[in-house]
PDB file of C-alpha atoms in Angstrom:
ATOM      1  CA  GLY A   1       0.000   0.000   0.000  1.00 67.00           C
ATOM      2  CA  GLU A   2       0.929   3.649   0.042  1.00 78.00           C
ATOM      3  CA  ASP A   3       3.657   4.673   2.467  1.00 90.00           C
ATOM      4  CA  VAL A   4       5.248   7.909   3.662  1.00 93.00           C
ATOM      5  CA  GLU A   5       8.581   7.930   5.474  1.00 95.00           C
ATOM      6  CA  GLN A   6      10.347  10.629   7.455  1.00 95.00           C
ATOM      7  CA  SER A   7      13.387  10.730   9.684  1.00 91.00           C
ATOM      8  CA  LEU A   8      12.260  10.857  13.316  1.00 91.00           C
ATOM      9  CA  PHE A   9      14.519  13.529  14.808  1.00 95.00           C
ATOM     10  CA  LEU A  10      16.355  16.683  13.771  1.00 97.00           C
ATOM     11  CA  SER A  11      18.333  19.035  15.986  1.00 97.00           C
ATOM     12  CA  VAL A  12      19.536  22.460  14.826  1.00 97.00           C
ATOM     13  CA  ARG A  13      20.929  25.631  16.345  1.00 97.00           C
ATOM     14  CA  GLU A  14      18.830  28.755  16.493  1.00 97.00           C
ATOM     15  CA  GLY A  15      19.380  30.838  13.367  1.00 97.00           C
ATOM     16  CA  ASP A  16      20.451  27.891  11.204  1.00 97.00           C
ATOM     17  CA  SER A  17      18.331  26.403   8.441  1.00 97.00           C
ATOM     18  CA  SER A  18      16.376  23.187   9.051  1.00 97.00           C
ATOM     19  CA  VAL A  19      15.649  20.686   6.318  1.00 97.00           C
ATOM     20  CA  ILE A  20      13.056  17.992   6.949  1.00 98.00           C
ATOM     21  CA  ASN A  21      12.814  15.226   4.378  1.00 97.00           C
ATOM     22  CA  CYS A  22       9.998  12.919   3.331  1.00 96.00           C
ATOM     23  CA  THR A  23       9.735  10.102   0.806  1.00 96.00           C
ATOM     24  CA  TYR A  24       6.521   8.564  -0.495  1.00 94.00           C
ATOM     25  CA  THR A  25       5.502   5.681  -2.694  1.00 91.00           C
ATOM     26  CA  ASP A  26       2.325   6.750  -4.542  1.00 82.00           C
ATOM     27  CA  SER A  27       3.368   8.396  -7.794  1.00 78.00           C
ATOM     28  CA  SER A  28      -0.191   9.579  -8.474  1.00 81.00           C
ATOM     29  CA  SER A  29      -0.258  11.897  -5.444  1.00 81.00           C
ATOM     30  CA  THR A  30      -1.681  15.292  -6.365  1.00 84.00           C
ATOM     31  CA  TYR A  31      -1.282  17.395  -3.230  1.00 90.00           C
ATOM     32  CA  LEU A  32       1.509  17.036  -0.679  1.00 93.00           C
ATOM     33  CA  TYR A  33       1.267  18.745   2.690  1.00 94.00           C
ATOM     34  CA  TRP A  34       3.389  19.759   5.640  1.00 96.00           C
ATOM     35  CA  TYR A  35       1.684  20.010   9.024  1.00 96.00           C
ATOM     36  CA  LYS A  36       3.142  21.235  12.326  1.00 96.00           C
ATOM     37  CA  GLN A  37       2.121  19.858  15.719  1.00 94.00           C
ATOM     38  CA  GLU A  38       3.177  21.598  18.920  1.00 92.00           C
ATOM     39  CA  PRO A  39       2.963  19.749  22.264  1.00 85.00           C
ATOM     40  CA  GLY A  40      -0.631  19.228  23.336  1.00 79.00           C
ATOM     41  CA  ALA A  41      -1.993  20.939  20.247  1.00 82.00           C
ATOM     42  CA  GLY A  42      -3.734  19.863  17.079  1.00 85.00           C
ATOM     43  CA  LEU A  43      -2.208  19.806  13.625  1.00 92.00           C
ATOM     44  CA  GLN A  44      -1.595  23.104  11.898  1.00 92.00           C
ATOM     45  CA  LEU A  45      -1.330  23.206   8.115  1.00 92.00           C
ATOM     46  CA  LEU A  46       1.962  24.928   7.267  1.00 95.00           C
ATOM     47  CA  THR A  47       2.085  24.701   3.520  1.00 94.00           C
ATOM     48  CA  TYR A  48       1.337  22.417   0.606  1.00 93.00           C
ATOM     49  CA  ILE A  49       2.534  21.867  -2.932  1.00 94.00           C
ATOM     50  CA  PHE A  50       0.725  20.668  -6.011  1.00 92.00           C
ATOM     51  CA  SER A  51       2.351  17.822  -7.897  1.00 89.00           C
ATOM     52  CA  ASN A  52       2.986  19.861 -11.045  1.00 91.00           C
ATOM     53  CA  MET A  53       5.273  22.220  -9.099  1.00 92.00           C
ATOM     54  CA  ASP A  54       8.834  21.550  -8.017  1.00 94.00           C
ATOM     55  CA  MET A  55       9.219  24.419  -5.562  1.00 96.00           C
ATOM     56  CA  LYS A  56       7.064  26.666  -3.419  1.00 96.00           C
ATOM     57  CA  GLN A  57       8.277  29.447  -1.145  1.00 96.00           C
ATOM     58  CA  ASP A  58       6.285  31.052   1.643  1.00 92.00           C
ATOM     59  CA  GLN A  59       8.252  33.464   3.841  1.00 95.00           C
ATOM     60  CA  ARG A  60      10.736  31.328   5.809  1.00 96.00           C
ATOM     61  CA  LEU A  61       9.399  28.071   4.369  1.00 97.00           C
ATOM     62  CA  THR A  62      10.577  26.462   1.130  1.00 97.00           C
ATOM     63  CA  VAL A  63       9.073  23.228  -0.159  1.00 97.00           C
ATOM     64  CA  LEU A  64      10.948  21.208  -2.764  1.00 97.00           C
ATOM     65  CA  LEU A  65       9.359  18.344  -4.672  1.00 96.00           C
ATOM     66  CA  ASN A  66      11.299  15.779  -6.712  1.00 95.00           C
ATOM     67  CA  LYS A  67       8.601  13.693  -8.372  1.00 92.00           C
ATOM     68  CA  LYS A  68      11.074  11.377 -10.070  1.00 92.00           C
ATOM     69  CA  ASP A  69      12.571  10.350  -6.723  1.00 94.00           C
ATOM     70  CA  LYS A  70       9.243  10.785  -4.838  1.00 93.00           C
ATOM     71  CA  HIS A  71      11.011  13.067  -2.383  1.00 95.00           C
ATOM     72  CA  LEU A  72       9.573  16.077  -0.597  1.00 96.00           C
ATOM     73  CA  SER A  73      11.465  18.448   1.673  1.00 97.00           C
ATOM     74  CA  LEU A  74      10.636  21.375   3.919  1.00 98.00           C
ATOM     75  CA  ARG A  75      13.298  23.984   4.564  1.00 98.00           C
ATOM     76  CA  ILE A  76      12.844  26.443   7.420  1.00 98.00           C
ATOM     77  CA  ALA A  77      15.193  29.415   7.157  1.00 97.00           C
ATOM     78  CA  ASP A  78      16.488  31.191  10.283  1.00 97.00           C
ATOM     79  CA  THR A  79      15.031  28.536  12.586  1.00 98.00           C
ATOM     80  CA  GLN A  80      13.700  29.892  15.878  1.00 96.00           C
ATOM     81  CA  THR A  81      12.962  28.172  19.215  1.00 95.00           C
ATOM     82  CA  GLY A  82       9.278  28.611  18.435  1.00 94.00           C
ATOM     83  CA  ASP A  83       9.739  26.277  15.478  1.00 96.00           C
ATOM     84  CA  SER A  84      10.372  23.357  17.859  1.00 96.00           C
ATOM     85  CA  ALA A  85       7.572  20.909  17.121  1.00 96.00           C
ATOM     86  CA  ILE A  86       6.768  17.711  15.248  1.00 96.00           C
ATOM     87  CA  TYR A  87       6.457  18.136  11.489  1.00 97.00           C
ATOM     88  CA  PHE A  88       4.293  15.731   9.525  1.00 96.00           C
ATOM     89  CA  CYS A  89       4.452  15.037   5.835  1.00 96.00           C
ATOM     90  CA  ALA A  90       1.068  13.988   4.384  1.00 94.00           C
ATOM     91  CA  VAL A  91       0.407  12.901   0.829  1.00 92.00           C
ATOM     92  CA  GLU A  92      -2.904  12.554  -0.998  1.00 88.00           C
ATOM     93  CA  ALA A  93      -3.247   9.125  -2.494  1.00 79.00           C
ATOM     94  CA  GLY A  94      -5.748   6.962  -4.265  1.00 72.00           C
ATOM     95  CA  ASN A  95      -8.959   7.784  -6.046  1.00 70.00           C
ATOM     96  CA  ASN A  96     -10.582   8.903  -2.798  1.00 71.00           C
ATOM     97  CA  ARG A  97      -7.683  11.335  -2.146  1.00 76.00           C
ATOM     98  CA  LYS A  98      -7.119  10.008   1.358  1.00 82.00           C
ATOM     99  CA  LEU A  99      -4.183  11.542   3.240  1.00 89.00           C
ATOM    100  CA  ILE A 100      -1.316   9.159   3.988  1.00 90.00           C
ATOM    101  CA  TRP A 101       0.774  10.406   6.914  1.00 93.00           C
ATOM    102  CA  GLY A 102       4.378   9.988   7.913  1.00 94.00           C
ATOM    103  CA  LEU A 103       5.335   9.336  11.532  1.00 93.00           C
ATOM    104  CA  GLY A 104       6.524  12.904  11.990  1.00 95.00           C
ATOM    105  CA  THR A 105       9.934  14.511  12.466  1.00 97.00           C
ATOM    106  CA  SER A 106      10.619  16.005  15.874  1.00 96.00           C
ATOM    107  CA  LEU A 107      12.554  19.257  15.417  1.00 97.00           C
ATOM    108  CA  ALA A 108      14.548  20.522  18.372  1.00 97.00           C
ATOM    109  CA  VAL A 109      15.962  24.043  18.153  1.00 96.00           C
ATOM    110  CA  ASN A 110      18.828  24.761  20.521  1.00 93.00           C
ATOM    111  CA  PRO A 111      19.626  28.309  21.644  1.00 89.00           C
TER     112      PRO A 111
ATOM    113  CA  GLU B   1     -13.282  32.555  11.395  1.00 62.00           C
ATOM    114  CA  ALA B   2     -13.763  30.087  14.259  1.00 80.00           C
ATOM    115  CA  GLY B   3     -11.734  26.898  14.039  1.00 92.00           C
ATOM    116  CA  VAL B   4     -12.711  23.297  14.617  1.00 95.00           C
ATOM    117  CA  ALA B   5     -13.974  22.822  18.173  1.00 96.00           C
ATOM    118  CA  GLN B   6     -13.664  19.607  20.136  1.00 96.00           C
ATOM    119  CA  SER B   7     -14.677  18.537  23.610  1.00 96.00           C
ATOM    120  CA  PRO B   8     -13.685  17.352  26.051  1.00 97.00           C
ATOM    121  CA  ARG B   9      -9.964  18.113  25.802  1.00 95.00           C
ATOM    122  CA  TYR B  10      -9.026  15.319  28.186  1.00 96.00           C
ATOM    123  CA  LYS B  11     -10.764  12.162  29.354  1.00 97.00           C
ATOM    124  CA  ILE B  12      -9.644   9.379  31.668  1.00 98.00           C
ATOM    125  CA  ILE B  13     -11.738   6.227  31.892  1.00 97.00           C
ATOM    126  CA  GLU B  14     -11.333   2.627  32.946  1.00 97.00           C
ATOM    127  CA  LYS B  15     -11.309  -0.175  30.413  1.00 96.00           C
ATOM    128  CA  ARG B  16     -14.738  -1.474  29.445  1.00 97.00           C
ATOM    129  CA  GLN B  17     -16.320   1.929  30.110  1.00 97.00           C
ATOM    130  CA  SER B  18     -17.896   4.036  27.378  1.00 97.00           C
ATOM    131  CA  VAL B  19     -16.812   7.468  26.164  1.00 98.00           C
ATOM    132  CA  ALA B  20     -18.029  10.000  23.614  1.00 98.00           C
ATOM    133  CA  PHE B  21     -16.267  12.857  21.871  1.00 98.00           C
ATOM    134  CA  TRP B  22     -17.850  15.839  20.184  1.00 97.00           C
ATOM    135  CA  CYS B  23     -16.704  17.897  17.203  1.00 97.00           C
ATOM    136  CA  ASN B  24     -18.031  21.111  15.669  1.00 97.00           C
ATOM    137  CA  PRO B  25     -16.401  21.743  12.274  1.00 96.00           C
ATOM    138  CA  ILE B  26     -15.738  25.073  10.612  1.00 95.00           C
ATOM    139  CA  SER B  27     -18.966  26.594   9.365  1.00 94.00           C
ATOM    140  CA  GLY B  28     -19.674  25.628   5.759  1.00 93.00           C
ATOM    141  CA  HIS B  29     -17.298  22.688   5.689  1.00 95.00           C
ATOM    142  CA  ALA B  30     -18.997  19.675   4.166  1.00 94.00           C
ATOM    143  CA  THR B  31     -16.331  17.098   4.942  1.00 95.00           C
ATOM    144  CA  LEU B  32     -15.542  15.970   8.469  1.00 96.00           C
ATOM    145  CA  TYR B  33     -12.840  13.532   9.554  1.00 96.00           C
ATOM    146  CA  TRP B  34     -12.093  11.659  12.761  1.00 97.00           C
ATOM    147  CA  TYR B  35      -8.483  10.562  13.290  1.00 97.00           C
ATOM    148  CA  GLN B  36      -6.792   8.511  15.998  1.00 97.00           C
ATOM    149  CA  GLN B  37      -3.237   9.534  16.847  1.00 94.00           C
ATOM    150  CA  ILE B  38      -1.316   7.150  19.065  1.00 93.00           C
ATOM    151  CA  LEU B  39       1.755   8.606  20.765  1.00 89.00           C
ATOM    152  CA  GLY B  40       4.721   8.681  18.399  1.00 86.00           C
ATOM    153  CA  GLN B  41       2.657   7.997  15.297  1.00 88.00           C
ATOM    154  CA  GLY B  42       0.958   9.949  12.571  1.00 89.00           C
ATOM    155  CA  PRO B  43      -2.821  10.347  12.485  1.00 93.00           C
ATOM    156  CA  LYS B  44      -4.855   7.349  11.356  1.00 93.00           C
ATOM    157  CA  LEU B  45      -8.161   8.082   9.629  1.00 94.00           C
ATOM    158  CA  LEU B  46     -11.071   6.406  11.425  1.00 97.00           C
ATOM    159  CA  ILE B  47     -14.014   7.800   9.495  1.00 96.00           C
ATOM    160  CA  GLN B  48     -14.787  10.467   6.905  1.00 95.00           C
ATOM    161  CA  PHE B  49     -18.189  12.118   6.418  1.00 95.00           C
ATOM    162  CA  GLN B  50     -19.388  14.095   3.422  1.00 93.00           C
ATOM    163  CA  ASN B  51     -22.305  16.100   4.840  1.00 91.00           C
ATOM    164  CA  ASN B  52     -24.154  13.430   6.869  1.00 88.00           C
ATOM    165  CA  GLY B  53     -23.053  10.449   4.766  1.00 93.00           C
ATOM    166  CA  VAL B  54     -20.100   8.148   5.443  1.00 94.00           C
ATOM    167  CA  VAL B  55     -17.418   8.232   2.713  1.00 92.00           C
ATOM    168  CA  ASP B  56     -14.796   6.002   4.323  1.00 91.00           C
ATOM    169  CA  ASP B  57     -14.923   4.001   7.545  1.00 94.00           C
ATOM    170  CA  SER B  58     -12.601   1.207   6.465  1.00 92.00           C
ATOM    171  CA  GLN B  59     -10.299   1.641   9.475  1.00 92.00           C
ATOM    172  CA  LEU B  60     -12.998   2.127  12.098  1.00 96.00           C
ATOM    173  CA  PRO B  61     -13.178  -0.813  14.557  1.00 95.00           C
ATOM    174  CA  LYS B  62     -16.909  -1.158  14.166  1.00 94.00           C
ATOM    175  CA  ASP B  63     -17.330  -3.656  16.985  1.00 96.00           C
ATOM    176  CA  ARG B  64     -16.596  -0.892  19.506  1.00 97.00           C
ATOM    177  CA  PHE B  65     -16.415   2.449  17.684  1.00 98.00           C
ATOM    178  CA  SER B  66     -19.328   4.353  16.200  1.00 97.00           C
ATOM    179  CA  ALA B  67     -19.715   7.836  14.783  1.00 97.00           C
ATOM    180  CA  GLU B  68     -22.546   9.957  13.509  1.00 96.00           C
ATOM    181  CA  ARG B  69     -23.124  13.320  11.894  1.00 95.00           C
ATOM    182  CA  LEU B  70     -26.891  13.438  11.854  1.00 83.00           C
ATOM    183  CA  LYS B  71     -27.532  16.955  10.560  1.00 88.00           C
ATOM    184  CA  GLY B  72     -24.363  17.277   8.530  1.00 86.00           C
ATOM    185  CA  VAL B  73     -22.727  19.662  11.012  1.00 93.00           C
ATOM    186  CA  ASP B  74     -21.651  18.433  14.466  1.00 96.00           C
ATOM    187  CA  SER B  75     -20.346  14.929  14.922  1.00 97.00           C
ATOM    188  CA  THR B  76     -19.869  12.522  17.809  1.00 97.00           C
ATOM    189  CA  LEU B  77     -17.470   9.597  18.070  1.00 98.00           C
ATOM    190  CA  LYS B  78     -18.213   6.891  20.635  1.00 98.00           C
ATOM    191  CA  ILE B  79     -16.180   4.022  22.010  1.00 98.00           C
ATOM    192  CA  GLN B  80     -18.038   1.260  23.797  1.00 97.00           C
ATOM    193  CA  PRO B  81     -16.427  -0.595  25.520  1.00 96.00           C
ATOM    194  CA  ALA B  82     -12.983   0.999  25.666  1.00 97.00           C
ATOM    195  CA  LYS B  83      -9.758  -1.012  25.643  1.00 97.00           C
ATOM    196  CA  LEU B  84      -6.323  -0.055  26.914  1.00 97.00           C
ATOM    197  CA  GLU B  85      -5.046   0.263  23.327  1.00 96.00           C
ATOM    198  CA  ASP B  86      -7.621   2.992  22.630  1.00 97.00           C
ATOM    199  CA  SER B  87      -5.492   5.438  24.633  1.00 97.00           C
ATOM    200  CA  ALA B  88      -4.670   8.113  22.067  1.00 97.00           C
ATOM    201  CA  VAL B  89      -5.490  11.609  20.910  1.00 96.00           C
ATOM    202  CA  TYR B  90      -8.680  11.763  18.853  1.00 97.00           C
ATOM    203  CA  LEU B  91      -8.512  14.507  16.282  1.00 96.00           C
ATOM    204  CA  CYS B  92     -11.382  15.988  14.343  1.00 97.00           C
ATOM    205  CA  ALA B  93     -10.737  17.827  11.091  1.00 96.00           C
ATOM    206  CA  SER B  94     -12.920  19.496   8.503  1.00 95.00           C
ATOM    207  CA  SER B  95     -12.505  20.676   4.944  1.00 93.00           C
ATOM    208  CA  PHE B  96     -14.623  22.682   2.544  1.00 92.00           C
ATOM    209  CA  SER B  97     -15.061  19.560   0.484  1.00 84.00           C
ATOM    210  CA  GLU B  98     -13.299  16.266  -0.153  1.00 80.00           C
ATOM    211  CA  GLY B  99      -9.752  16.836  -1.391  1.00 75.00           C
ATOM    212  CA  HIS B 100      -9.481  20.364   0.021  1.00 79.00           C
ATOM    213  CA  GLU B 101      -7.064  21.215   2.808  1.00 85.00           C
ATOM    214  CA  GLN B 102      -8.030  19.895   6.212  1.00 90.00           C
ATOM    215  CA  PHE B 103      -8.211  22.045   9.335  1.00 92.00           C
ATOM    216  CA  PHE B 104      -7.750  20.285  12.658  1.00 94.00           C
ATOM    217  CA  GLY B 105      -9.217  20.781  16.095  1.00 94.00           C
ATOM    218  CA  PRO B 106      -7.079  20.629  19.264  1.00 93.00           C
ATOM    219  CA  GLY B 107      -7.955  16.975  19.864  1.00 95.00           C
ATOM    220  CA  THR B 108      -9.223  14.952  22.817  1.00 96.00           C
ATOM    221  CA  ARG B 109      -6.590  13.066  24.768  1.00 96.00           C
ATOM    222  CA  LEU B 110      -8.072   9.771  25.986  1.00 97.00           C
ATOM    223  CA  THR B 111      -6.407   7.673  28.659  1.00 97.00           C
ATOM    224  CA  VAL B 112      -7.831   4.209  29.312  1.00 97.00           C
ATOM    225  CA  LEU B 113      -6.709   2.663  32.616  1.00 97.00           C
TER     226      LEU B 113
END
């Protein structure tokens, strides 16, 4: 079946860039999403990219999509302590456009 | 614009008891989702409604879980009887329609003792 994989942990220093990676298996995916989850909170949609794009930039966030390799990344520029959270990659798959979720990458930002 | 509302935020019950969760989606959103998120995992879709009809309940354990959205707005998710492995955060999300971006509520954290 469809699968989404992410590395589980990432630690960066405040002010550095963070890059969170995601790979997926369903080549027919149309929309690919990044969600952020802070402790005790629900999921917040950060950004998304349509499958006919290879890059999308939104302020400090840059999403890169490599459809050939089925690889999605989220770059956060000038990472701040407030960016510490779990970041989930989610990919639309199948005819019913169900979201397939990764396990999440826990980002720790050190002062 | 008000977000997705859920209640209660926390619930602690003993195994074999019953529990119900409530969700009020964003006004005008036709599609409503219930997810189960076990600690350390991504969300798992339990059931998806389009208005008051069920679109997908393939991963809902129907022997103990039930959900309804009678008037196509609010929804309730019930577990009866609860098991220890049901301890999780139950997330409700809504979207304008199927395939549109999903907006999540804060979730209900359930602990089954």
